[in-house]
Coordinates of C-alpha atoms in Angstrom, one line a residue:
Chain A
X1 CA -75.6 -72.0 150.0
X2 CA -74.7 -74.5 147.5
X3 CA -71.7 -73.7 145.2
X4 CA -73.9 -75.3 142.3
X5 CA -75.9 -71.8 142.9
X6 CA -73.5 -70.1 143.0
X7 CA -73.7 -69.2 139.2
X8 CA -77.3 -66.6 139.9
X9 CA -75.5 -63.7 142.0
X10 CA -72.2 -64.4 139.9
X11 CA -74.2 -63.4 137.1
X12 CA -76.0 -61.0 138.1
X13 CA -72.7 -59.1 139.6
X14 CA -70.5 -59.7 136.6
X15 CA -74.1 -58.4 135.2
X16 CA -73.7 -55.0 137.3
X17 CA -70.0 -54.9 136.8
X18 CA -70.3 -55.1 132.9
X19 CA -73.3 -52.7 132.5
X20 CA -70.7 -50.0 134.8
X21 CA -68.7 -50.1 133.4
X22 CA -69.8 -49.4 129.9
X23 CA -72.2 -46.3 131.4
X24 CA -69.0 -44.8 132.6
X25 CA -67.4 -44.7 129.4
X26 CA -70.9 -44.0 127.5
X27 CA -71.2 -40.5 129.9
X28 CA -67.9 -39.8 129.8
X29 CA -68.1 -40.2 133.2
X30 CA -64.8 -38.6 134.7
X31 CA -62.0 -41.2 136.6
X32 CA -62.1 -39.3 139.9
X33 CA -66.6 -39.2 139.8
X34 CA -66.6 -42.5 139.2
X35 CA -63.5 -45.0 137.8
X36 CA -64.9 -47.8 136.0
X37 CA -64.7 -50.7 136.8
X38 CA -61.1 -52.0 134.7
X39 CA -59.5 -49.3 136.1
X40 CA -60.5 -50.2 140.0
X41 CA -59.0 -53.3 138.9
X42 CA -56.1 -51.7 137.2
X43 CA -55.3 -49.9 140.0
X44 CA -56.0 -53.2 142.3
X45 CA -53.2 -54.5 140.6
X46 CA -50.7 -52.0 140.7
X47 CA -50.9 -50.5 144.7
X48 CA -51.5 -53.5 146.5
X49 CA -48.5 -54.1 146.9
X50 CA -49.0 -51.3 149.2
X51 CA -52.2 -51.1 150.5
X52 CA -50.9 -55.2 151.9
X53 CA -49.7 -53.8 155.3
X54 CA -52.6 -52.0 155.7
X55 CA -55.5 -55.2 155.2
X56 CA -52.3 -56.9 157.7
X57 CA -52.8 -53.9 160.3
X58 CA -57.1 -54.2 160.2
X59 CA -57.3 -58.5 159.8
X60 CA -55.4 -58.2 163.4
X61 CA -58.0 -55.7 164.6
X62 CA -61.1 -57.4 163.4
X63 CA -59.9 -60.6 164.5
X64 CA -58.4 -59.0 168.4
X65 CA -61.3 -57.0 168.2
X66 CA -64.3 -59.3 167.4
X67 CA -62.8 -62.3 170.0
X68 CA -63.5 -60.5 173.0
X69 CA -67.1 -59.6 171.2
X70 CA -67.6 -63.4 170.9
X71 CA -66.5 -64.3 174.7
X72 CA -68.0 -61.5 176.1
X73 CA -71.1 -61.3 174.5
X74 CA -71.5 -65.1 175.3
X75 CA -69.6 -65.2 179.1
X76 CA -72.6 -61.9 179.8
X77 CA -74.9 -63.7 178.2
X78 CA -74.7 -66.5 180.1
X79 CA -74.4 -64.2 182.9
X80 CA -77.4 -62.8 182.8
X81 CA -79.3 -66.1 182.2
X82 CA -78.6 -67.6 185.5
X83 CA -78.7 -63.9 187.0
X84 CA -82.5 -62.8 186.0
X85 CA -82.4 -60.1 188.0
X86 CA -79.4 -58.5 186.7
X87 CA -80.7 -59.1 183.0
X88 CA -83.6 -57.2 183.7
X89 CA -81.2 -54.5 185.6
X90 CA -78.7 -54.6 182.6
X91 CA -80.6 -55.4 179.6
X92 CA -81.7 -51.4 179.2
X93 CA -79.0 -49.9 179.2
X94 CA -77.4 -52.4 176.4
X95 CA -79.9 -51.9 174.3
X96 CA -79.3 -48.1 175.3
X97 CA -75.4 -48.9 175.1
X98 CA -75.6 -49.8 170.8
X99 CA -77.6 -46.0 170.3
X100 CA -74.5 -43.9 170.6
X101 CA -73.1 -43.2 167.2
X102 CA -69.5 -44.9 166.6
X103 CA -68.6 -41.6 164.9
X104 CA -69.4 -39.9 168.2
X105 CA -67.9 -42.4 170.3
X106 CA -64.4 -43.1 168.6
X107 CA -62.6 -39.8 169.0
X108 CA -63.3 -40.0 173.2
X109 CA -61.8 -43.5 173.0
X110 CA -59.4 -41.9 171.6
X111 CA -59.6 -39.5 173.5
X112 CA -59.5 -41.8 177.1
X113 CA -56.9 -44.9 176.3
X114 CA -54.0 -42.8 173.2
X115 CA -54.4 -43.6 169.2
X116 CA -53.6 -47.4 169.7
X117 CA -55.1 -50.1 169.2
X118 CA -57.1 -50.4 172.2
X119 CA -59.5 -48.2 171.6
X120 CA -60.3 -50.0 168.5
X121 CA -60.2 -53.3 169.8
X122 CA -63.4 -51.8 172.1
X123 CA -65.4 -50.1 169.4
X124 CA -65.0 -53.0 167.2
X125 CA -65.8 -55.6 170.7
X126 CA -68.8 -53.1 171.9
X127 CA -70.6 -52.7 168.3
X128 CA -70.3 -56.4 167.9
X129 CA -71.0 -57.2 171.8
X130 CA -74.6 -56.5 171.2
X131 CA -76.0 -59.0 168.7
X132 CA -74.1 -61.6 169.7
X133 CA -75.0 -61.2 173.4
X134 CA -79.4 -61.2 172.3
X135 CA -78.7 -64.3 170.3
X136 CA -77.1 -65.9 173.0
X137 CA -79.7 -65.2 175.3
X138 CA -83.0 -66.1 173.0
X139 CA -80.4 -69.4 171.9
X140 CA -80.8 -70.4 176.1
X141 CA -83.9 -69.5 175.9
X142 CA -85.7 -71.4 173.1
X143 CA -84.4 -75.0 174.6
X144 CA -87.5 -77.2 174.3
X145 CA -89.5 -77.6 177.3
X146 CA -89.8 -81.8 177.1
X147 CA -86.4 -82.9 177.2
X148 CA -85.6 -80.1 180.5
X149 CA -88.8 -81.3 182.2
X150 CA -87.0 -85.1 181.3
X151 CA -84.1 -83.7 182.5
X152 CA -85.8 -82.6 186.0
X153 CA -87.4 -85.5 186.5
X154 CA -83.7 -87.0 185.8
X155 CA -82.7 -85.1 188.9
X156 CA -80.3 -83.4 186.9
X157 CA -79.0 -80.6 188.0
X158 CA -79.2 -76.6 186.8
X159 CA -75.1 -77.2 185.7
X160 CA -75.8 -80.0 183.2
X161 CA -78.9 -79.1 182.5
X162 CA -76.9 -75.6 181.0
X163 CA -73.9 -77.6 180.2
X164 CA -75.6 -81.0 178.6
X165 CA -79.0 -79.7 177.5
X166 CA -79.1 -75.4 177.0
X167 CA -76.1 -74.5 175.7
X168 CA -76.2 -76.5 172.8
X169 CA -79.2 -75.9 172.2
X170 CA -78.3 -73.0 171.6
X171 CA -75.3 -72.5 169.3
X172 CA -77.1 -72.7 166.2
X173 CA -78.5 -68.8 167.5
X174 CA -75.5 -68.2 168.9
X175 CA -73.9 -68.3 165.2
X176 CA -76.5 -65.9 164.2
X177 CA -75.6 -63.6 166.5
X178 CA -71.7 -63.7 165.5
X179 CA -72.6 -63.9 162.0
X180 CA -75.1 -60.8 161.6
X181 CA -71.6 -59.2 164.1
X182 CA -69.1 -60.2 161.9
X183 CA -71.0 -58.2 158.6
X184 CA -70.1 -55.1 159.9
X185 CA -67.3 -55.9 161.5
X186 CA -64.7 -55.2 159.0
X187 CA -66.6 -52.5 158.4
X188 CA -66.7 -50.8 161.7
X189 CA -62.6 -51.5 162.1
X190 CA -62.5 -48.8 158.8
X191 CA -64.1 -46.7 160.5
X192 CA -62.6 -46.6 163.6
X193 CA -59.2 -47.1 161.9
X194 CA -60.1 -43.5 159.8
X195 CA -60.8 -41.4 162.9
X196 CA -57.4 -42.1 164.4
X197 CA -54.8 -44.7 163.4
X198 CA -51.5 -45.9 162.1
X199 CA -52.1 -48.2 159.6
X200 CA -54.9 -50.0 157.9
X201 CA -57.6 -49.3 155.3
X202 CA -59.4 -46.4 156.9
X203 CA -56.4 -45.4 157.0
X204 CA -54.9 -46.0 153.1
X205 CA -58.8 -44.5 151.9
X206 CA -58.2 -40.8 154.4
X207 CA -55.0 -41.1 152.8
X208 CA -56.7 -41.7 148.8
X209 CA -59.6 -39.9 149.1
X210 CA -57.6 -36.6 150.4
X211 CA -55.4 -36.7 147.6
X212 CA -58.8 -36.9 145.5
X213 CA -57.7 -40.8 144.2
X214 CA -61.1 -42.4 143.8
X215 CA -59.7 -45.5 142.3
X216 CA -58.1 -46.2 145.2
X217 CA -60.6 -45.1 147.8
X218 CA -63.0 -48.4 145.3
X219 CA -59.4 -50.3 146.0
X220 CA -60.3 -49.9 149.9
X221 CA -64.1 -50.4 149.6
X222 CA -63.4 -53.8 147.1
X223 CA -60.8 -55.1 150.4
X224 CA -63.2 -53.8 152.5
X225 CA -66.2 -56.3 151.4
X226 CA -64.0 -59.3 150.3
X227 CA -62.3 -59.8 153.8
X228 CA -66.3 -58.8 155.1
X229 CA -67.1 -62.2 153.4
X230 CA -64.1 -63.7 153.9
X231 CA -64.5 -63.5 157.7
X232 CA -68.2 -64.3 157.5
X233 CA -67.1 -67.3 155.6
X234 CA -65.1 -68.1 158.1
X235 CA -67.8 -68.5 160.4
X236 CA -70.1 -69.7 158.1
X237 CA -67.9 -72.8 158.7
X238 CA -67.2 -72.6 161.9
X239 CA -70.8 -73.1 162.2
X240 CA -71.5 -76.1 160.5
X241 CA -68.0 -77.8 162.0
X242 CA -70.3 -76.7 165.7
X243 CA -73.6 -78.2 164.5
X244 CA -72.7 -81.3 162.7
X245 CA -74.0 -83.4 164.6
X246 CA -77.4 -81.5 164.5
X247 CA -77.8 -82.6 160.9
X248 CA -76.6 -86.0 161.8
X249 CA -79.6 -86.4 164.3
X250 CA -81.9 -87.8 161.0
X251 CA -80.1 -90.3 160.4
X252 CA -78.6 -91.2 163.3
Chain B
X1 CA -105.1 -39.5 145.6
X2 CA -105.3 -38.5 148.1
X3 CA -102.2 -38.3 148.9
X4 CA -100.8 -37.3 145.8
X5 CA -102.8 -34.5 146.3
X6 CA -100.9 -33.3 149.6
X7 CA -98.0 -34.1 147.5
X8 CA -98.5 -32.1 145.2
X9 CA -100.1 -29.2 147.3
X10 CA -97.3 -29.4 149.5
X11 CA -93.9 -29.0 146.2
X12 CA -96.2 -26.1 145.1
X13 CA -95.6 -24.4 148.3
X14 CA -91.6 -25.7 148.5
X15 CA -92.2 -24.0 145.1
X16 CA -94.5 -20.5 146.5
X17 CA -91.0 -20.3 148.9
X18 CA -87.8 -20.6 146.7
X19 CA -89.8 -18.4 144.3
X20 CA -89.7 -15.9 146.5
X21 CA -86.1 -15.9 147.7
X22 CA -84.9 -15.2 144.6
X23 CA -87.8 -12.3 143.6
X24 CA -85.5 -10.2 144.5
X25 CA -83.8 -11.7 141.1
X26 CA -79.8 -12.5 143.7
X27 CA -78.3 -15.4 141.9
X28 CA -78.4 -18.1 144.2
X29 CA -74.3 -19.9 144.7
X30 CA -73.2 -21.8 147.1
X31 CA -69.6 -21.8 149.2
X32 CA -68.4 -24.8 151.1
X33 CA -66.2 -24.3 153.8
X34 CA -62.7 -26.4 154.2
X35 CA -63.2 -26.1 157.9
X36 CA -65.7 -25.0 160.5
X37 CA -65.8 -21.2 160.0
X38 CA -62.7 -19.8 161.8
X39 CA -61.5 -16.1 160.9
X40 CA -59.5 -17.7 157.4
X41 CA -63.4 -16.5 156.4
X42 CA -63.7 -13.6 157.6
X43 CA -64.1 -11.6 154.0
X44 CA -66.5 -13.6 153.3
X45 CA -68.8 -12.9 155.8
X46 CA -68.2 -9.6 156.2
X47 CA -69.0 -9.8 152.3
X48 CA -72.3 -11.6 153.7
X49 CA -73.8 -9.5 156.0
X50 CA -72.5 -6.0 155.5
X51 CA -74.7 -6.8 152.0
X52 CA -72.0 -7.0 149.3
X53 CA -72.4 -9.9 147.9
X54 CA -76.8 -8.3 147.7
X55 CA -75.4 -5.3 145.7
X56 CA -73.7 -7.4 143.3
X57 CA -76.6 -10.4 142.6
X58 CA -75.7 -12.8 144.4
X59 CA -77.4 -14.5 147.7
X60 CA -74.3 -16.6 148.6
X61 CA -75.4 -19.4 150.6
X62 CA -72.2 -20.8 153.5
X63 CA -71.9 -24.3 153.6
X64 CA -70.4 -26.4 156.5
X65 CA -68.0 -28.9 154.9
X66 CA -68.8 -32.6 156.3
X67 CA -66.4 -35.3 155.3
X68 CA -66.5 -34.2 152.6
X69 CA -64.4 -32.0 150.2
X70 CA -65.2 -29.1 149.5
X71 CA -62.6 -29.9 146.3
X72 CA -64.6 -32.8 144.7
X73 CA -68.0 -30.7 145.7
X74 CA -67.2 -27.7 144.0
X75 CA -65.4 -29.5 141.1
X76 CA -68.5 -31.7 140.0
X77 CA -70.1 -28.7 140.0
X78 CA -72.8 -29.0 142.8
X79 CA -71.5 -26.1 144.5
X80 CA -70.1 -22.7 142.5
X81 CA -67.0 -21.7 144.8
X82 CA -64.9 -23.3 147.8
X83 CA -62.0 -23.1 149.5
X84 CA -59.0 -24.9 150.3
X85 CA -55.5 -25.1 149.8
X86 CA -52.3 -24.5 147.4
X87 CA -51.0 -28.4 147.9
X88 CA -54.6 -29.6 147.6
X89 CA -55.7 -27.5 144.1
X90 CA -52.5 -28.9 143.2
X91 CA -53.5 -32.6 143.7
X92 CA -56.8 -32.4 142.9
X93 CA -55.7 -30.3 139.4
X94 CA -53.5 -33.9 138.9
X95 CA -55.8 -35.5 139.5
X96 CA -57.9 -33.9 136.3
X97 CA -60.5 -31.7 138.7
X98 CA -61.5 -28.7 136.7
X99 CA -60.5 -26.2 140.1
X100 CA -59.3 -22.9 139.4
X101 CA -58.3 -20.9 142.3
X102 CA -59.6 -17.4 141.3
X103 CA -57.6 -15.6 144.7
X104 CA -55.1 -15.8 147.6
X105 CA -56.7 -15.7 151.1
X106 CA -53.3 -15.0 153.3
X107 CA -50.3 -14.4 150.7
X108 CA -48.1 -16.5 152.7
X109 CA -48.0 -20.0 154.7
X110 CA -49.3 -19.4 158.3
X111 CA -48.3 -23.1 159.1
X112 CA -46.7 -24.9 161.5
X113 CA -45.5 -27.7 163.9
X114 CA -46.9 -26.8 167.5
X115 CA -45.6 -28.8 169.7
X116 CA -44.9 -28.9 174.0
X117 CA -42.3 -27.2 175.3
X118 CA -42.0 -30.1 177.5
X119 CA -41.0 -32.8 174.6
X120 CA -38.0 -31.5 174.5
X121 CA -38.5 -31.1 170.6
X122 CA -36.7 -27.3 169.5
X123 CA -35.3 -27.3 166.0
X124 CA -36.8 -29.7 163.0
X125 CA -33.2 -32.2 163.7
X126 CA -35.8 -33.0 166.5
X127 CA -38.6 -34.7 165.0
X128 CA -37.1 -37.6 165.0
X129 CA -37.6 -40.4 167.2
X130 CA -40.9 -38.1 168.3
X131 CA -44.4 -38.6 167.0
X132 CA -46.4 -36.6 164.6
X133 CA -50.5 -36.4 164.3
X134 CA -51.2 -36.5 161.0
X135 CA -54.7 -35.3 159.2
X136 CA -54.5 -36.9 156.5
X137 CA -52.7 -36.9 153.7
X138 CA -49.7 -37.8 151.1
X139 CA -47.9 -34.3 151.2
X140 CA -47.2 -34.4 154.6
X141 CA -43.9 -36.9 154.6
X142 CA -42.6 -35.2 152.0
X143 CA -43.2 -31.5 154.5
X144 CA -41.5 -33.0 156.9
X145 CA -38.6 -33.7 154.9
X146 CA -38.3 -30.5 153.7
X147 CA -38.3 -28.8 156.0
X148 CA -36.2 -30.8 158.5
X149 CA -33.5 -31.0 155.2
X150 CA -32.3 -28.2 156.3
X151 CA -30.2 -28.9 159.1
X152 CA -29.8 -32.5 158.0
X153 CA -32.2 -34.4 159.6
X154 CA -34.7 -37.6 158.3
X155 CA -38.4 -37.9 158.2
X156 CA -38.1 -42.0 158.4
X157 CA -37.5 -41.5 161.3
X158 CA -40.2 -39.8 162.9
X159 CA -43.5 -42.2 163.5
X160 CA -46.5 -41.3 162.0
X161 CA -50.1 -41.4 163.3
X162 CA -53.9 -40.0 161.8
X163 CA -55.7 -38.3 164.4
X164 CA -58.5 -37.4 162.3
X165 CA -59.9 -34.5 163.9
X166 CA -59.0 -35.6 167.6
X167 CA -58.7 -32.0 169.1
X168 CA -54.6 -31.0 169.0
X169 CA -54.5 -30.1 172.6
X170 CA -56.0 -33.5 173.5
X171 CA -54.2 -35.6 171.4
X172 CA -50.8 -33.7 172.6
X173 CA -51.7 -34.5 175.8
X174 CA -51.9 -37.8 175.1
X175 CA -49.2 -40.3 172.6
X176 CA -48.6 -37.1 170.1
X177 CA -46.0 -35.5 170.4
X178 CA -46.0 -31.9 167.4
X179 CA -48.7 -32.1 165.8
X180 CA -49.0 -29.8 162.1
X181 CA -51.3 -26.4 162.7
X182 CA -51.8 -23.2 161.1
X183 CA -50.7 -19.9 163.6
X184 CA -53.5 -18.0 163.4
X185 CA -56.4 -19.7 164.7
X186 CA -54.4 -23.1 166.6
X187 CA -51.7 -21.0 167.7
X188 CA -53.8 -18.1 169.0
X189 CA -55.6 -20.6 170.8
X190 CA -53.0 -21.5 173.0
X191 CA -52.0 -18.5 173.6
X192 CA -55.4 -18.2 175.5
X193 CA -55.3 -21.5 176.4
X194 CA -51.7 -20.0 178.2
X195 CA -50.4 -23.8 176.9
X196 CA -46.6 -23.9 176.9
X197 CA -45.9 -24.5 173.6
X198 CA -43.6 -24.4 170.9
X199 CA -44.6 -23.4 167.2
X200 CA -42.0 -23.8 164.7
X201 CA -42.4 -22.0 162.1
X202 CA -42.6 -24.3 158.0
X203 CA -41.2 -21.5 155.7
X204 CA -38.3 -20.5 158.4
X205 CA -37.2 -23.6 157.1
X206 CA -38.4 -24.8 153.9
X207 CA -39.4 -21.7 152.4
X208 CA -40.5 -23.8 149.1
X209 CA -43.4 -24.6 151.1
X210 CA -44.6 -21.2 151.0
X211 CA -47.8 -22.0 149.6
X212 CA -51.3 -20.2 149.7
X213 CA -53.4 -21.4 151.9
X214 CA -56.6 -21.3 151.6
X215 CA -57.6 -19.9 148.8
X216 CA -60.8 -19.9 146.5
X217 CA -61.7 -22.0 144.7
X218 CA -64.6 -22.3 141.1
X219 CA -64.5 -24.9 138.5
X220 CA -63.3 -24.4 134.7
X221 CA -66.7 -24.8 133.4
X222 CA -68.4 -21.8 135.5
X223 CA -65.3 -19.2 134.4
X224 CA -66.8 -20.6 131.1
X225 CA -70.1 -20.5 130.9
X226 CA -70.9 -17.9 133.8
X227 CA -68.2 -15.5 133.8
X228 CA -70.2 -13.2 135.2
X229 CA -70.6 -15.2 138.5
X230 CA -67.4 -15.1 139.6
X231 CA -66.8 -12.1 138.7
X232 CA -69.1 -10.6 141.0
X233 CA -68.5 -12.7 143.6
X234 CA -65.2 -11.8 143.5
X235 CA -65.5 -8.8 143.7
X236 CA -67.9 -8.4 146.9
X237 CA -65.3 -11.4 148.4
X238 CA -62.7 -8.4 147.4
X239 CA -64.3 -5.8 149.3
X240 CA -65.1 -8.4 152.3
X241 CA -61.5 -8.8 152.6
X242 CA -59.7 -5.1 152.6
X243 CA -63.1 -4.3 155.4
X244 CA -61.1 -6.5 157.4
X245 CA -58.1 -5.4 156.4
X246 CA -58.7 -2.1 157.7
X247 CA -61.6 -3.5 160.7
X248 CA -60.3 -6.3 162.5
X249 CA -62.0 -5.7 165.3
X250 CA -65.6 -4.4 163.8
X251 CA -64.9 -7.6 161.3
X252 CA -64.4 -10.0 163.9
X253 CA -67.8 -9.2 165.5
X254 CA -69.8 -9.6 162.6
X255 CA -68.2 -13.1 162.1
X256 CA -68.5 -13.9 166.1
X257 CA -72.8 -12.9 165.3
X258 CA -72.6 -15.1 162.4
X259 CA -71.0 -18.3 163.9
X260 CA -72.3 -17.6 167.8
X261 CA -70.9 -20.1 168.2
X262 CA -67.4 -19.0 168.1
X263 CA -65.5 -18.9 171.0
X264 CA -65.7 -15.2 170.8
X265 CA -62.0 -14.5 171.8
X266 CA -60.7 -16.5 170.2
X267 CA -62.0 -15.2 166.7
X268 CA -61.0 -11.3 168.1
X269 CA -57.2 -12.3 168.7
X270 CA -57.4 -14.6 166.1
X271 CA -58.4 -11.8 163.5
X272 CA -55.8 -8.9 165.2
X273 CA -53.2 -11.6 164.1
X274 CA -54.3 -12.4 160.9
X275 CA -55.7 -9.2 159.6
X276 CA -52.6 -7.5 158.3
X277 CA -51.4 -10.6 157.0
X278 CA -53.9 -11.3 154.5
X279 CA -52.4 -9.6 151.6
X280 CA -48.9 -8.9 153.0
X281 CA -45.9 -8.1 150.5
X282 CA -48.5 -8.5 147.5
X283 CA -49.4 -5.7 145.3
X284 CA -53.7 -6.2 145.9
X285 CA -55.3 -9.0 148.4
X286 CA -55.9 -11.6 146.6
X287 CA -53.3 -11.6 143.9
X288 CA -51.5 -15.0 143.3
X289 CA -47.6 -15.5 141.3
X290 CA -47.6 -18.2 139.2
X291 CA -43.8 -18.3 140.4
X292 CA -45.1 -20.2 143.6
X293 CA -47.3 -22.3 141.4
X294 CA -45.0 -23.6 139.2
X295 CA -42.5 -24.3 142.6
X296 CA -44.8 -25.6 144.5
X297 CA -45.6 -28.5 141.7
X298 CA -42.9 -28.8 141.3
X299 CA -41.7 -30.0 145.1
X300 CA -45.2 -32.0 144.9
X301 CA -43.6 -34.2 142.0
X302 CA -40.2 -33.9 142.7
X303 CA -41.5 -36.0 145.7
X304 CA -43.6 -38.3 144.0
X305 CA -46.8 -36.6 145.1
X306 CA -48.2 -36.1 142.1
X307 CA -47.8 -37.5 138.8
X308 CA -47.8 -34.8 136.1
X309 CA -49.9 -30.8 136.0
X310 CA -50.5 -28.6 134.2
X311 CA -50.5 -26.1 137.0
X312 CA -51.5 -22.8 135.0
X313 CA -54.2 -24.2 135.1
X314 CA -55.0 -24.7 138.4
X315 CA -55.4 -20.2 139.6
X316 CA -56.1 -17.3 137.6
X317 CA -55.5 -13.7 137.9
X318 CA -58.2 -12.6 136.4
X319 CA -60.7 -11.9 138.5
X320 CA -58.8 -10.4 141.2
X321 CA -57.1 -7.4 138.3
X322 CA -61.1 -6.8 137.4
X323 CA -61.6 -6.6 140.8
X324 CA -58.8 -4.0 141.3
X325 CA -60.0 -2.0 139.1

């Protein structure tokens, strides 16, 4: 989206926040049921020093978990692409693996691997891995046939075709997978922390909820959203940078 | 059009069904548990299964909690009654949740810290340098410090990890050194599993933490608008716990029959252990002392867990007093 067009969603958001504020004031909704945006903003200001270390912990989780997901997703997809038989065998299991609810898997992983960071990386990586792998596989298959024939005619090896044609052609596809995964990886991290951690937004959320401090729960939600957006934005920027040759094509 | 008719038919059926249930004229109320059903709740199950609720014209539905707190459901009026704890009621009240404790289920705090003997923790002083598996409350750190004060320990030297819903015994076998439990349930389970455990009772070291845990809550609005319903509920529950005090085995069987997923041996042994504790030292089951509420609220304010609180609004003996008559 262009910067000039940003004002529309921003305006919509402002209107929604204003309506929320007015509704809470008019209906006299108790703070612990639904705090007004102004209360949340004030609370954010007050608790920011306290929540900051939690934020760092979550960011670290997401970064490590998500980068492993990218590496894993692309390498597994490449392997499955090169070995069609493996693909036939593994595919159903990949789909099945996505049907295990995190809320059930997380406590089990913590039993198997302890309460450190490792099981949390695993949770983030396993949930983010799937869209990346699937999108990458699709990307490999969408190579232009003509170009492929052309390269084959010129006597290019399989390796050359893959590295020079299929892989670069798949980049936009890979990025759509990464972007989908990026949108919910922060949330996954928060849920994972919620089920057992020393620090993190999820821990902050549990503590706030157990002491009925609803404004703080909302602060945690807002921070989760901001982190998700920032993360999404990061990959949007990376995508632009990686696909700059595509945009220049027309000009050349 | 046809679809609309279909839904109308379905709706009327639903109304008919709900109509049937209230035909006897029993008022429907919901009670939200704090945790999975256990021997803390026996009196309620007894009142339900032995028809004490019916006698007073109530139809009580026992609801299991998800991740939502009973305090919030009851406070918002979405539920009429709930099981909670003195620390949670105090905390909730300080955040303006309109909930009120109407009966103490157990007079003494049977909680404490639980650790495998192999970890070498003998007294609270030994907590230093060990890993504590927290259930997730801001009170925990203050409680640890309170327990350690007697021997001059420093709670900031404890590493705290939230373990959430992880099985305690599993957590203790992994990287956690000690957790906080209620002896009546997890402690008895340890006995059954023959686990080599050491239990450090909280109130042995910090008498100021002797809270009513658990207790029964309702909200301000119920007391104001439907005091008769609250009274009826307490009358029935009072009878239920009196029965559980006098008949541990029979009441355990009632709980097992109502919740067949529970381990029968655990329920029976826990019930036997707990029955004499329900009204230990009090003039009757359910009675709450103002001083204990005041002292504990003071403790929470002192440790900056809560701001200020009008603790007199957090509990009432009104209904228990009537039930005793």
